[in-house]
Amino acid sequence: MNTIPVGKVVDKFVQWLLENFGTVFDGISNIIENFMGWTEIGLLTLPPLIFTIILAGIALLLANKKVALFTFGSLVFVFYIGIWINFVQTFVLVLISAILSLLIGLPIGILCSKSKVLNRIVAPILDFMQTMPPFVYLIPAAILFGIGEVPGVISTIVFSMPPSIRLTKLGLKQVPDDLIEAGDAFGLTSIQMLYKIKLPMAFPSIMAGINQTIMLSLSMVVIASMIGAEGLGSQVLTGIQQMEVGVGFEAGLGVVIMAIILDRITGSIKMGRAKNS
């Protein structure tokens, strides 16, 4: 029976990208690798107690005392169970992946809220990105960017971007018409309308997208350990390969702690803004 060679077409496309844009991918890889290296060295050079106090202070500033106390206590716990370096490596991976994902996703979400044509083009691409098994992203990322943390960041960006686009577009679409009419009556330009009315009104929805992007980034950087990304994910992988339950459990506990800290901080920003509005 004749079959449609979808896989061979994809293989040839990736090979074509590698042959014609190899230097571009190498340049991107070097930039991300250097930036990650400097960030990681900077955070690991900090005494763990200082890093803990800074993160707890951020939690106090953006969330509340309970989140700050949990952040401080849980980071001290992470240090004393001996997974501090892996924790910081994963934190850097999540931080950089989420920032890059949001820098790309938020403007696309804004443009999709304005253009029906662009929205019709982007919507099926987002469906594809969200339903494709995350492991599949690792293959082209490893071919184009090699093995290590950079392909992990690239695959994480692709996997975690859809919520920021969808929820930004949704929040902007839900801005009441009377507020937009009031803005028009005051003669606001489209840029002024965006920054003074639409973005503040859509803030809770945008923060929900940011929260989901960060959570998906965290889940993907663990999977990215399969292509050489360092951190808690590599410890989980070691635990599986060597059948060491304790190693895997400690690393998994670190992932849970990081997820709770990031979720509570970003969630508190959203709720605080909603209460004030």
Short mmCIF file of C-alpha atoms in Angstrom, two decimals:
data_model
loop_
_atom_site.label_atom_id
_atom_site.label_comp_id
_atom_site.label_asym_id
_atom_site.label_seq_id
_atom_site.Cartn_x
_atom_site.Cartn_y
_atom_site.Cartn_z
CA MET A 1 0.00 0.00 0.00
CA ASN A 2 1.30 3.45 -0.94
CA THR A 3 1.66 5.79 2.02
CA ILE A 4 2.03 9.56 2.25
CA PRO A 5 5.70 10.20 3.23
CA VAL A 6 5.01 12.94 5.80
CA GLY A 7 7.96 11.90 7.97
CA LYS A 8 10.41 11.98 5.03
CA VAL A 9 9.18 15.44 4.03
CA VAL A 10 9.77 16.72 7.57
CA ASP A 11 13.23 15.09 7.62
CA LYS A 12 14.17 16.80 4.34
CA PHE A 13 12.83 20.16 5.58
CA VAL A 14 14.89 19.98 8.79
CA GLN A 15 17.96 18.93 6.76
CA TRP A 16 17.37 21.87 4.38
CA LEU A 17 17.17 24.25 7.34
CA LEU A 18 20.41 22.83 8.71
CA GLU A 19 22.27 23.15 5.39
CA ASN A 20 21.06 26.68 4.57
CA PHE A 21 20.71 28.31 7.98
CA GLY A 22 23.28 26.36 10.01
CA THR A 23 25.30 29.49 10.81
CA VAL A 24 22.13 31.28 11.99
CA PHE A 25 21.29 28.42 14.35
CA ASP A 26 24.90 28.38 15.60
CA GLY A 27 24.71 32.13 16.28
CA ILE A 28 21.41 31.80 18.18
CA SER A 29 22.83 28.85 20.10
CA ASN A 30 25.96 30.80 21.11
CA ILE A 31 23.95 33.84 22.28
CA ILE A 32 21.55 31.76 24.41
CA GLU A 33 24.35 29.55 25.75
CA ASN A 34 26.50 32.52 26.80
CA PHE A 35 23.57 34.37 28.38
CA MET A 36 22.50 31.26 30.28
CA GLY A 37 26.08 30.60 31.38
CA TRP A 38 26.53 34.14 32.74
CA THR A 39 23.14 34.05 34.51
CA GLU A 40 23.85 30.64 36.02
CA ILE A 41 27.34 31.64 37.19
CA GLY A 42 25.94 34.86 38.65
CA LEU A 43 23.23 33.08 40.66
CA LEU A 44 25.51 30.24 41.77
CA THR A 45 28.16 32.76 42.86
CA LEU A 46 25.64 34.33 45.23
CA PRO A 47 25.64 32.73 48.69
CA PRO A 48 22.51 30.52 48.91
CA LEU A 49 21.21 32.55 51.88
CA ILE A 50 21.41 35.80 49.88
CA PHE A 51 19.62 34.19 46.91
CA THR A 52 16.96 32.87 49.30
CA ILE A 53 16.44 36.28 50.93
CA ILE A 54 16.19 37.99 47.52
CA LEU A 55 13.58 35.52 46.22
CA ALA A 56 11.63 35.70 49.51
CA GLY A 57 11.75 39.51 49.26
CA ILE A 58 10.36 39.35 45.72
CA ALA A 59 7.59 37.05 47.00
CA LEU A 60 6.81 39.54 49.81
CA LEU A 61 6.76 42.45 47.37
CA LEU A 62 4.63 40.78 44.69
CA ALA A 63 2.53 38.36 46.81
CA ASN A 64 2.21 38.33 50.61
CA LYS A 65 3.89 37.26 53.87
CA LYS A 66 2.69 33.64 53.64
CA VAL A 67 4.23 33.16 50.19
CA ALA A 68 7.43 34.89 51.34
CA LEU A 69 7.73 32.62 54.40
CA PHE A 70 7.04 29.53 52.30
CA THR A 71 9.67 30.66 49.76
CA PHE A 72 12.29 31.22 52.46
CA GLY A 73 11.58 27.95 54.29
CA SER A 74 11.38 25.80 51.17
CA LEU A 75 14.62 27.19 49.68
CA VAL A 76 16.45 26.51 52.96
CA PHE A 77 15.03 22.98 52.78
CA VAL A 78 16.26 22.62 49.15
CA PHE A 79 19.76 23.69 50.23
CA TYR A 80 19.93 21.22 53.10
CA ILE A 81 18.81 18.20 51.02
CA GLY A 82 21.76 18.86 48.67
CA ILE A 83 20.06 19.77 45.38
CA TRP A 84 20.83 23.51 45.42
CA ILE A 85 22.99 23.60 42.23
CA ASN A 86 20.43 21.56 40.25
CA PHE A 87 17.65 23.78 41.59
CA VAL A 88 19.40 26.97 40.42
CA GLN A 89 20.21 25.43 37.00
CA THR A 90 16.53 24.56 36.50
CA PHE A 91 15.48 28.01 37.77
CA VAL A 92 17.69 29.67 35.12
CA LEU A 93 16.30 27.39 32.39
CA VAL A 94 12.71 28.20 33.36
CA LEU A 95 13.43 31.91 33.76
CA ILE A 96 15.09 32.36 30.36
CA SER A 97 12.65 30.07 28.52
CA ALA A 98 9.62 31.83 30.01
CA ILE A 99 11.00 35.33 29.32
CA LEU A 100 11.78 34.51 25.67
CA SER A 101 8.42 32.78 25.28
CA LEU A 102 6.57 35.83 26.65
CA LEU A 103 8.61 38.27 24.57
CA ILE A 104 7.42 36.43 21.46
CA GLY A 105 3.94 35.38 22.64
CA LEU A 106 2.55 38.63 24.09
CA PRO A 107 3.03 40.75 20.93
CA ILE A 108 1.53 37.96 18.81
CA GLY A 109 -1.48 37.84 21.17
CA ILE A 110 -1.94 41.62 20.83
CA LEU A 111 -1.73 41.43 17.03
CA CYS A 112 -4.20 38.49 16.96
CA SER A 113 -6.72 40.56 18.95
CA LYS A 114 -6.58 43.22 16.23
CA SER A 115 -6.46 41.11 13.08
CA LYS A 116 -9.03 38.40 12.29
CA VAL A 117 -6.90 37.17 9.37
CA LEU A 118 -3.82 36.73 11.57
CA ASN A 119 -5.96 35.06 14.25
CA ARG A 120 -7.29 32.54 11.70
CA ILE A 121 -3.72 31.72 10.64
CA VAL A 122 -2.29 31.50 14.16
CA ALA A 123 -5.16 29.55 15.84
CA PRO A 124 -4.53 26.19 14.05
CA ILE A 125 -0.77 26.58 14.60
CA LEU A 126 -1.41 27.00 18.35
CA ASP A 127 -3.71 23.93 18.30
CA PHE A 128 -0.89 21.98 16.67
CA MET A 129 1.68 23.24 19.20
CA GLN A 130 -0.52 22.39 22.19
CA THR A 131 -1.56 18.90 21.08
CA MET A 132 1.80 17.68 19.75
CA PRO A 133 3.48 15.44 22.38
CA PRO A 134 6.27 17.52 24.01
CA PHE A 135 8.89 14.81 23.41
CA VAL A 136 8.58 15.41 19.64
CA TYR A 137 9.94 18.97 20.00
CA LEU A 138 13.22 17.57 21.33
CA ILE A 139 14.15 15.90 18.01
CA PRO A 140 14.38 18.92 15.66
CA ALA A 141 15.74 21.08 18.50
CA ALA A 142 18.60 18.61 19.06
CA ILE A 143 19.32 18.37 15.31
CA LEU A 144 19.37 22.14 14.76
CA PHE A 145 21.00 23.27 18.02
CA GLY A 146 22.93 20.22 19.21
CA ILE A 147 22.80 18.56 22.62
CA GLY A 148 22.60 20.51 25.87
CA GLU A 149 20.65 23.35 27.45
CA VAL A 150 20.06 25.46 24.31
CA PRO A 151 17.83 22.91 22.51
CA GLY A 152 16.07 22.47 25.85
CA VAL A 153 15.33 26.21 25.93
CA ILE A 154 14.17 26.26 22.29
CA SER A 155 11.80 23.30 22.70
CA THR A 156 10.50 24.82 25.96
CA ILE A 157 9.77 28.13 24.23
CA VAL A 158 7.75 26.39 21.51
CA PHE A 159 5.86 24.22 24.01
CA SER A 160 5.02 26.98 26.52
CA MET A 161 4.14 29.86 24.18
CA PRO A 162 0.46 29.11 23.23
CA PRO A 163 -1.17 30.10 26.59
CA SER A 164 0.41 33.56 26.55
CA ILE A 165 -0.87 34.18 22.99
CA ARG A 166 -4.38 32.79 23.60
CA LEU A 167 -5.02 34.48 26.97
CA THR A 168 -3.58 37.83 25.86
CA LYS A 169 -5.89 37.80 22.85
CA LEU A 170 -8.84 36.69 25.01
CA GLY A 171 -8.25 39.40 27.61
CA LEU A 172 -8.03 42.15 24.99
CA LYS A 173 -11.17 40.87 23.23
CA GLN A 174 -13.13 41.02 26.51
CA VAL A 175 -12.49 44.73 27.14
CA PRO A 176 -15.99 46.35 27.39
CA ASP A 177 -17.07 48.28 24.30
CA ASP A 178 -18.17 51.30 26.34
CA LEU A 179 -14.59 51.81 27.59
CA ILE A 180 -13.27 51.64 24.03
CA GLU A 181 -15.95 54.12 22.93
CA ALA A 182 -14.94 56.42 25.80
CA GLY A 183 -11.32 56.20 24.67
CA ASP A 184 -12.37 57.07 21.12
CA ALA A 185 -14.37 60.01 22.44
CA PHE A 186 -11.25 61.36 24.20
CA GLY A 187 -9.30 61.02 20.95
CA LEU A 188 -6.87 58.31 22.06
CA THR A 189 -4.62 56.83 19.39
CA SER A 190 -4.50 53.05 18.96
CA ILE A 191 -1.24 52.91 20.97
CA GLN A 192 -2.71 55.05 23.77
CA MET A 193 -5.88 52.92 23.73
CA LEU A 194 -3.75 49.80 24.13
CA TYR A 195 -1.62 51.04 27.03
CA LYS A 196 -4.19 53.16 28.89
CA ILE A 197 -7.35 51.04 28.55
CA LYS A 198 -6.97 47.61 26.92
CA LEU A 199 -3.84 46.24 28.64
CA PRO A 200 -4.88 47.35 32.18
CA MET A 201 -8.35 45.81 31.69
CA ALA A 202 -6.90 42.61 30.23
CA PHE A 203 -4.23 42.33 32.95
CA PRO A 204 -5.78 39.39 34.91
CA SER A 205 -6.14 37.33 31.73
CA ILE A 206 -2.61 38.21 30.59
CA MET A 207 -1.22 37.22 34.01
CA ALA A 208 -3.10 33.91 33.77
CA GLY A 209 -1.30 33.34 30.45
CA ILE A 210 2.06 34.25 32.00
CA ASN A 211 1.36 31.86 34.89
CA GLN A 212 0.51 29.00 32.50
CA THR A 213 3.59 29.73 30.36
CA ILE A 214 5.86 29.52 33.41
CA MET A 215 4.25 26.26 34.58
CA LEU A 216 4.56 24.69 31.13
CA SER A 217 8.18 25.87 30.94
CA LEU A 218 8.90 24.10 34.21
CA SER A 219 7.33 20.84 33.01
CA MET A 220 9.23 21.00 29.71
CA VAL A 221 12.69 21.71 31.14
CA VAL A 222 12.37 18.46 33.09
CA ILE A 223 11.60 16.58 29.86
CA ALA A 224 14.47 18.44 28.13
CA SER A 225 16.92 16.56 30.36
CA MET A 226 16.62 13.77 27.77
CA ILE A 227 18.71 15.89 25.35
CA GLY A 228 21.28 16.96 27.89
CA ALA A 229 19.70 19.89 29.77
CA GLU A 230 21.21 20.11 33.26
CA GLY A 231 19.23 20.61 36.44
CA LEU A 232 16.56 18.79 38.42
CA GLY A 233 15.34 17.01 35.29
CA SER A 234 18.74 15.36 34.78
CA GLN A 235 18.58 14.14 38.39
CA VAL A 236 15.12 12.65 37.76
CA LEU A 237 16.50 10.97 34.62
CA THR A 238 19.46 9.61 36.59
CA GLY A 239 17.08 8.22 39.18
CA ILE A 240 15.10 6.42 36.47
CA GLN A 241 18.16 5.06 34.65
CA GLN A 242 19.88 3.83 37.81
CA MET A 243 16.67 2.84 39.62
CA GLU A 244 17.51 5.16 42.55
CA VAL A 245 14.17 6.17 44.01
CA GLY A 246 15.68 8.60 46.53
CA VAL A 247 17.57 10.63 43.88
CA GLY A 248 14.46 10.91 41.72
CA PHE A 249 12.26 11.80 44.70
CA GLU A 250 14.55 14.59 45.91
CA ALA A 251 14.72 16.12 42.42
CA GLY A 252 10.95 15.77 42.01
CA LEU A 253 10.45 17.51 45.36
CA GLY A 254 12.63 20.38 44.10
CA VAL A 255 10.46 20.69 40.99
CA VAL A 256 7.29 20.79 43.10
CA ILE A 257 8.74 23.48 45.39
CA MET A 258 9.78 25.64 42.43
CA ALA A 259 6.35 25.20 40.81
CA ILE A 260 4.54 26.26 44.01
CA ILE A 261 6.77 29.33 44.50
CA LEU A 262 6.39 30.54 40.90
CA ASP A 263 2.65 29.75 40.81
CA ARG A 264 1.90 31.56 44.09
CA ILE A 265 3.90 34.66 43.13
CA THR A 266 2.39 35.05 39.63
CA GLY A 267 -1.07 34.05 40.89
CA SER A 268 -0.93 36.66 43.67
CA ILE A 269 -0.06 39.41 41.17
CA LYS A 270 -3.15 38.51 39.14
CA MET A 271 -5.47 38.35 42.15
CA GLY A 272 -4.07 41.53 43.69
CA ARG A 273 -4.67 43.47 40.50
CA ALA A 274 -8.19 42.03 40.15
CA LYS A 275 -9.05 43.17 43.71
CA ASN A 276 -7.70 46.66 43.06
CA SER A 277 -9.58 47.07 39.77
#
